[in-house]
Amino acid sequence: MIPINKNIITSVSMILYLLLIVGCQSEGETLDIPASDHNLLLVSHLKEPLLTVIDLEESTVIKELDIPFIVSDMTKVNESEIILSSQQSEYLFSLNITNHKLKPLYEVGKGINELLYIEETEMIYATNAMEDELLKINLDSDSSVKRVSTDEHPASMTYDYNKNELYVANVYDHSIQSFTGDTLELIESFTILERPNGLLYFDEHLIAGGHGSTGELNRNSFIFSLKDQETIQQIETGLMPIDFIKNKDKLYSISHGSHEVFEIDPDTLEVTKMLDIGYNPYYSFVYDDYLLISALDGHTITFIDMNLFEITQEIDVAPGPHAIVLLEGIK
């Protein structure tokens, strides 16, 4: 038997990967997104270069789409276009739902880990955890990408629509920084907890979570008053809350360390209900009256009826489900 050189295999695999990326960049790649009159979910994965299509009416996976990179995040910017990022690629990619083309859109550099789209201004903000940068991409321009330096390892973002200000959680500098939405000028920097990750603006407040100190992991969601510039309350919400979402009259905190989701009354700032969910939840999405949560290591999409705060179904998917967007019928 001829011995196999693992270095050669690795080199060949890398060359094939680069050829796939180059091909996608030059001409675009057509994805076989199934036609449907039903509403569909598109789910990205952090463990495989894959997109999963779920039929919401049938509650089943109807397609898995292989793509040439792992998607770090994605956001829908209009009814026919989704923007995808990858920490492996120099580009942000556009997926056109009308012609099913996946192609590079903006050169932003490797390391993009989170996207935030603001519909009112048609701007996309992106954090680059490898380069410690915050980027602003103007969708009206082919080349308008502005970038500024942040503290170490920017992760979560949130936005104040009234003031057009952006807040960024920096994990390893233990800081929250605020920037102007237009110019990305740094406004201020403050600390809420060590290793913050998970951030949401609501009613002149921030709710923040994260891992906490190395010796004592965090079990609280922190409510920070922007007016008073101080933490006004800590709410016990399981081990390492990592994602927050607000819908109507409720806040939701998702803790990836204890695999739980908490319902919080935003007026009293008290936990009203709690549910156990799939292993390592990391991303939440609202669809009609349902809170959808993807579990990175549980390999499921969980549907929670927000009126009853009950799990109505769990859909098994490929490993590492993460970001979720809604597709309202595909022709």
PDB file of N, CA, C and O in Angstrom, residues 222-259:
ATOM      1  N   PHE A 222     -27.594  41.823  32.534  1.00  0.00           N
ATOM      2  CA  PHE A 222     -27.360  43.118  33.165  1.00  0.00           C
ATOM      3  C   PHE A 222     -28.203  44.185  32.468  1.00  0.00           C
ATOM      4  O   PHE A 222     -28.169  44.303  31.237  1.00  0.00           O
ATOM      5  N   ILE A 223     -28.934  44.962  33.246  1.00  0.00           N
ATOM      6  CA  ILE A 223     -29.700  46.082  32.716  1.00  0.00           C
ATOM      7  C   ILE A 223     -28.928  47.359  33.002  1.00  0.00           C
ATOM      8  O   ILE A 223     -28.709  47.721  34.169  1.00  0.00           O
ATOM      9  N   PHE A 224     -28.505  48.036  31.937  1.00  0.00           N
ATOM     10  CA  PHE A 224     -27.677  49.238  32.048  1.00  0.00           C
ATOM     11  C   PHE A 224     -28.488  50.444  31.599  1.00  0.00           C
ATOM     12  O   PHE A 224     -29.027  50.464  30.489  1.00  0.00           O
ATOM     13  N   SER A 225     -28.604  51.455  32.460  1.00  0.00           N
ATOM     14  CA  SER A 225     -29.308  52.691  32.123  1.00  0.00           C
ATOM     15  C   SER A 225     -28.360  53.623  31.381  1.00  0.00           C
ATOM     16  O   SER A 225     -27.333  54.045  31.934  1.00  0.00           O
ATOM     17  N   LEU A 226     -28.687  53.936  30.134  1.00  0.00           N
ATOM     18  CA  LEU A 226     -27.853  54.865  29.369  1.00  0.00           C
ATOM     19  C   LEU A 226     -27.981  56.289  29.906  1.00  0.00           C
ATOM     20  O   LEU A 226     -27.043  57.078  29.826  1.00  0.00           O
ATOM     21  N   LYS A 227     -29.118  56.619  30.463  1.00  0.00           N
ATOM     22  CA  LYS A 227     -29.336  57.949  31.041  1.00  0.00           C
ATOM     23  C   LYS A 227     -28.486  58.140  32.289  1.00  0.00           C
ATOM     24  O   LYS A 227     -27.824  59.169  32.462  1.00  0.00           O
ATOM     25  N   ASP A 228     -28.473  57.130  33.157  1.00  0.00           N
ATOM     26  CA  ASP A 228     -27.732  57.245  34.421  1.00  0.00           C
ATOM     27  C   ASP A 228     -26.313  56.723  34.321  1.00  0.00           C
ATOM     28  O   ASP A 228     -25.520  56.862  35.257  1.00  0.00           O
ATOM     29  N   GLN A 229     -25.994  56.068  33.203  1.00  0.00           N
ATOM     30  CA  GLN A 229     -24.656  55.512  32.980  1.00  0.00           C
ATOM     31  C   GLN A 229     -24.236  54.547  34.086  1.00  0.00           C
ATOM     32  O   GLN A 229     -23.111  54.574  34.589  1.00  0.00           O
ATOM     33  N   GLU A 230     -25.168  53.653  34.437  1.00  0.00           N
ATOM     34  CA  GLU A 230     -24.847  52.659  35.445  1.00  0.00           C
ATOM     35  C   GLU A 230     -25.766  51.442  35.308  1.00  0.00           C
ATOM     36  O   GLU A 230     -26.855  51.534  34.737  1.00  0.00           O
ATOM     37  N   THR A 231     -25.292  50.310  35.832  1.00  0.00           N
ATOM     38  CA  THR A 231     -26.116  49.110  35.884  1.00  0.00           C
ATOM     39  C   THR A 231     -27.162  49.276  36.971  1.00  0.00           C
ATOM     40  O   THR A 231     -26.823  49.548  38.128  1.00  0.00           O
ATOM     41  N   ILE A 232     -28.422  49.144  36.608  1.00  0.00           N
ATOM     42  CA  ILE A 232     -29.497  49.359  37.570  1.00  0.00           C
ATOM     43  C   ILE A 232     -30.086  48.043  38.084  1.00  0.00           C
ATOM     44  O   ILE A 232     -30.779  48.036  39.104  1.00  0.00           O
ATOM     45  N   GLN A 233     -29.801  46.930  37.389  1.00  0.00           N
ATOM     46  CA  GLN A 233     -30.331  45.654  37.857  1.00  0.00           C
ATOM     47  C   GLN A 233     -29.588  44.498  37.203  1.00  0.00           C
ATOM     48  O   GLN A 233     -29.145  44.587  36.061  1.00  0.00           O
ATOM     49  N   GLN A 234     -29.443  43.413  37.960  1.00  0.00           N
ATOM     50  CA  GLN A 234     -28.923  42.159  37.439  1.00  0.00           C
ATOM     51  C   GLN A 234     -30.009  41.103  37.609  1.00  0.00           C
ATOM     52  O   GLN A 234     -30.551  40.938  38.695  1.00  0.00           O
ATOM     53  N   ILE A 235     -30.318  40.419  36.510  1.00  0.00           N
ATOM     54  CA  ILE A 235     -31.393  39.430  36.522  1.00  0.00           C
ATOM     55  C   ILE A 235     -30.777  38.056  36.320  1.00  0.00           C
ATOM     56  O   ILE A 235     -30.068  37.815  35.334  1.00  0.00           O
ATOM     57  N   GLU A 236     -31.033  37.119  37.225  1.00  0.00           N
ATOM     58  CA  GLU A 236     -30.491  35.778  37.085  1.00  0.00           C
ATOM     59  C   GLU A 236     -31.209  35.054  35.958  1.00  0.00           C
ATOM     60  O   GLU A 236     -32.412  34.807  36.018  1.00  0.00           O
ATOM     61  N   THR A 237     -30.450  34.730  34.917  1.00  0.00           N
ATOM     62  CA  THR A 237     -31.044  34.126  33.710  1.00  0.00           C
ATOM     63  C   THR A 237     -30.211  32.970  33.187  1.00  0.00           C
ATOM     64  O   THR A 237     -29.974  32.841  31.986  1.00  0.00           O
ATOM     65  N   GLY A 238     -29.743  32.110  34.051  1.00  0.00           N
ATOM     66  CA  GLY A 238     -29.013  30.940  33.586  1.00  0.00           C
ATOM     67  C   GLY A 238     -27.561  31.243  33.279  1.00  0.00           C
ATOM     68  O   GLY A 238     -27.099  32.388  33.361  1.00  0.00           O
ATOM     69  N   LEU A 239     -26.840  30.222  32.884  1.00  0.00           N
ATOM     70  CA  LEU A 239     -25.405  30.330  32.679  1.00  0.00           C
ATOM     71  C   LEU A 239     -25.086  30.916  31.310  1.00  0.00           C
ATOM     72  O   LEU A 239     -25.481  30.388  30.285  1.00  0.00           O
ATOM     73  N   MET A 240     -24.386  32.011  31.317  1.00  0.00           N
ATOM     74  CA  MET A 240     -23.870  32.698  30.130  1.00  0.00           C
ATOM     75  C   MET A 240     -24.965  33.079  29.123  1.00  0.00           C
ATOM     76  O   MET A 240     -25.053  32.503  28.027  1.00  0.00           O
ATOM     77  N   PRO A 241     -25.820  34.035  29.473  1.00  0.00           N
ATOM     78  CA  PRO A 241     -26.767  34.556  28.479  1.00  0.00           C
ATOM     79  C   PRO A 241     -26.004  35.171  27.312  1.00  0.00           C
ATOM     80  O   PRO A 241     -25.057  35.921  27.511  1.00  0.00           O
ATOM     81  N   ILE A 242     -26.441  34.863  26.090  1.00  0.00           N
ATOM     82  CA  ILE A 242     -25.645  35.183  24.905  1.00  0.00           C
ATOM     83  C   ILE A 242     -26.436  35.928  23.845  1.00  0.00           C
ATOM     84  O   ILE A 242     -25.869  36.502  22.913  1.00  0.00           O
ATOM     85  N   ASP A 243     -27.774  35.933  23.959  1.00  0.00           N
ATOM     86  CA  ASP A 243     -28.598  36.572  22.925  1.00  0.00           C
ATOM     87  C   ASP A 243     -29.872  37.097  23.562  1.00  0.00           C
ATOM     88  O   ASP A 243     -30.416  36.478  24.486  1.00  0.00           O
ATOM     89  N   PHE A 244     -30.323  38.267  23.070  1.00  0.00           N
ATOM     90  CA  PHE A 244     -31.533  38.896  23.592  1.00  0.00           C
ATOM     91  C   PHE A 244     -32.406  39.342  22.433  1.00  0.00           C
ATOM     92  O   PHE A 244     -31.901  39.734  21.377  1.00  0.00           O
ATOM     93  N   ILE A 245     -33.702  39.295  22.658  1.00  0.00           N
ATOM     94  CA  ILE A 245     -34.631  39.763  21.642  1.00  0.00           C
ATOM     95  C   ILE A 245     -35.858  40.334  22.332  1.00  0.00           C
ATOM     96  O   ILE A 245     -36.255  39.867  23.402  1.00  0.00           O
ATOM     97  N   LYS A 246     -36.428  41.391  21.771  1.00  0.00           N
ATOM     98  CA  LYS A 246     -37.628  42.018  22.330  1.00  0.00           C
ATOM     99  C   LYS A 246     -38.750  41.915  21.308  1.00  0.00           C
ATOM    100  O   LYS A 246     -38.553  42.181  20.132  1.00  0.00           O
ATOM    101  N   ASN A 247     -39.916  41.516  21.788  1.00  0.00           N
ATOM    102  CA  ASN A 247     -41.079  41.433  20.927  1.00  0.00           C
ATOM    103  C   ASN A 247     -42.303  41.863  21.718  1.00  0.00           C
ATOM    104  O   ASN A 247     -42.610  41.292  22.767  1.00  0.00           O
ATOM    105  N   LYS A 248     -42.968  42.909  21.213  1.00  0.00           N
ATOM    106  CA  LYS A 248     -44.155  43.450  21.870  1.00  0.00           C
ATOM    107  C   LYS A 248     -43.830  43.824  23.316  1.00  0.00           C
ATOM    108  O   LYS A 248     -42.989  44.660  23.566  1.00  0.00           O
ATOM    109  N   ASP A 249     -44.467  43.159  24.272  1.00  0.00           N
ATOM    110  CA  ASP A 249     -44.304  43.560  25.665  1.00  0.00           C
ATOM    111  C   ASP A 249     -43.420  42.617  26.460  1.00  0.00           C
ATOM    112  O   ASP A 249     -43.493  42.570  27.686  1.00  0.00           O
ATOM    113  N   LYS A 250     -42.537  41.877  25.785  1.00  0.00           N
ATOM    114  CA  LYS A 250     -41.677  40.941  26.496  1.00  0.00           C
ATOM    115  C   LYS A 250     -40.241  41.010  25.977  1.00  0.00           C
ATOM    116  O   LYS A 250     -39.988  41.293  24.813  1.00  0.00           O
ATOM    117  N   LEU A 251     -39.304  40.748  26.907  1.00  0.00           N
ATOM    118  CA  LEU A 251     -37.905  40.529  26.564  1.00  0.00           C
ATOM    119  C   LEU A 251     -37.606  39.045  26.694  1.00  0.00           C
ATOM    120  O   LEU A 251     -38.210  38.356  27.527  1.00  0.00           O
ATOM    121  N   TYR A 252     -36.654  38.569  25.891  1.00  0.00           N
ATOM    122  CA  TYR A 252     -36.249  37.170  25.989  1.00  0.00           C
ATOM    123  C   TYR A 252     -34.730  37.111  26.073  1.00  0.00           C
ATOM    124  O   TYR A 252     -34.024  37.780  25.321  1.00  0.00           O
ATOM    125  N   SER A 253     -34.256  36.298  27.001  1.00  0.00           N
ATOM    126  CA  SER A 253     -32.825  36.087  27.207  1.00  0.00           C
ATOM    127  C   SER A 253     -32.518  34.620  26.958  1.00  0.00           C
ATOM    128  O   SER A 253     -33.170  33.738  27.525  1.00  0.00           O
ATOM    129  N   ILE A 254     -31.509  34.344  26.100  1.00  0.00           N
ATOM    130  CA  ILE A 254     -31.138  32.976  25.757  1.00  0.00           C
ATOM    131  C   ILE A 254     -29.765  32.700  26.353  1.00  0.00           C
ATOM    132  O   ILE A 254     -28.791  33.391  26.061  1.00  0.00           O
ATOM    133  N   SER A 255     -29.690  31.672  27.212  1.00  0.00           N
ATOM    134  CA  SER A 255     -28.444  31.325  27.897  1.00  0.00           C
ATOM    135  C   SER A 255     -27.867  30.047  27.299  1.00  0.00           C
ATOM    136  O   SER A 255     -28.464  28.971  27.421  1.00  0.00           O
ATOM    137  N   HIS A 256     -26.685  30.188  26.685  1.00  0.00           N
ATOM    138  CA  HIS A 256     -26.144  29.034  25.962  1.00  0.00           C
ATOM    139  C   HIS A 256     -25.415  28.069  26.888  1.00  0.00           C
ATOM    140  O   HIS A 256     -25.244  26.893  26.551  1.00  0.00           O
ATOM    141  N   GLY A 257     -25.035  28.510  28.076  1.00  0.00           N
ATOM    142  CA  GLY A 257     -24.338  27.617  29.001  1.00  0.00           C
ATOM    143  C   GLY A 257     -25.257  26.655  29.724  1.00  0.00           C
ATOM    144  O   GLY A 257     -24.871  25.525  30.035  1.00  0.00           O
ATOM    145  N   SER A 258     -26.490  27.089  30.000  1.00  0.00           N
ATOM    146  CA  SER A 258     -27.452  26.230  30.706  1.00  0.00           C
ATOM    147  C   SER A 258     -28.607  25.811  29.804  1.00  0.00           C
ATOM    148  O   SER A 258     -29.549  25.166  30.265  1.00  0.00           O
ATOM    149  N   HIS A 259     -28.574  26.226  28.524  1.00  0.00           N
ATOM    150  CA  HIS A 259     -29.529  25.778  27.511  1.00  0.00           C
ATOM    151  C   HIS A 259     -30.968  26.150  27.905  1.00  0.00           C
ATOM    152  O   HIS A 259     -31.860  25.305  27.924  1.00  0.00           O
TER     153      HIS A 259
END
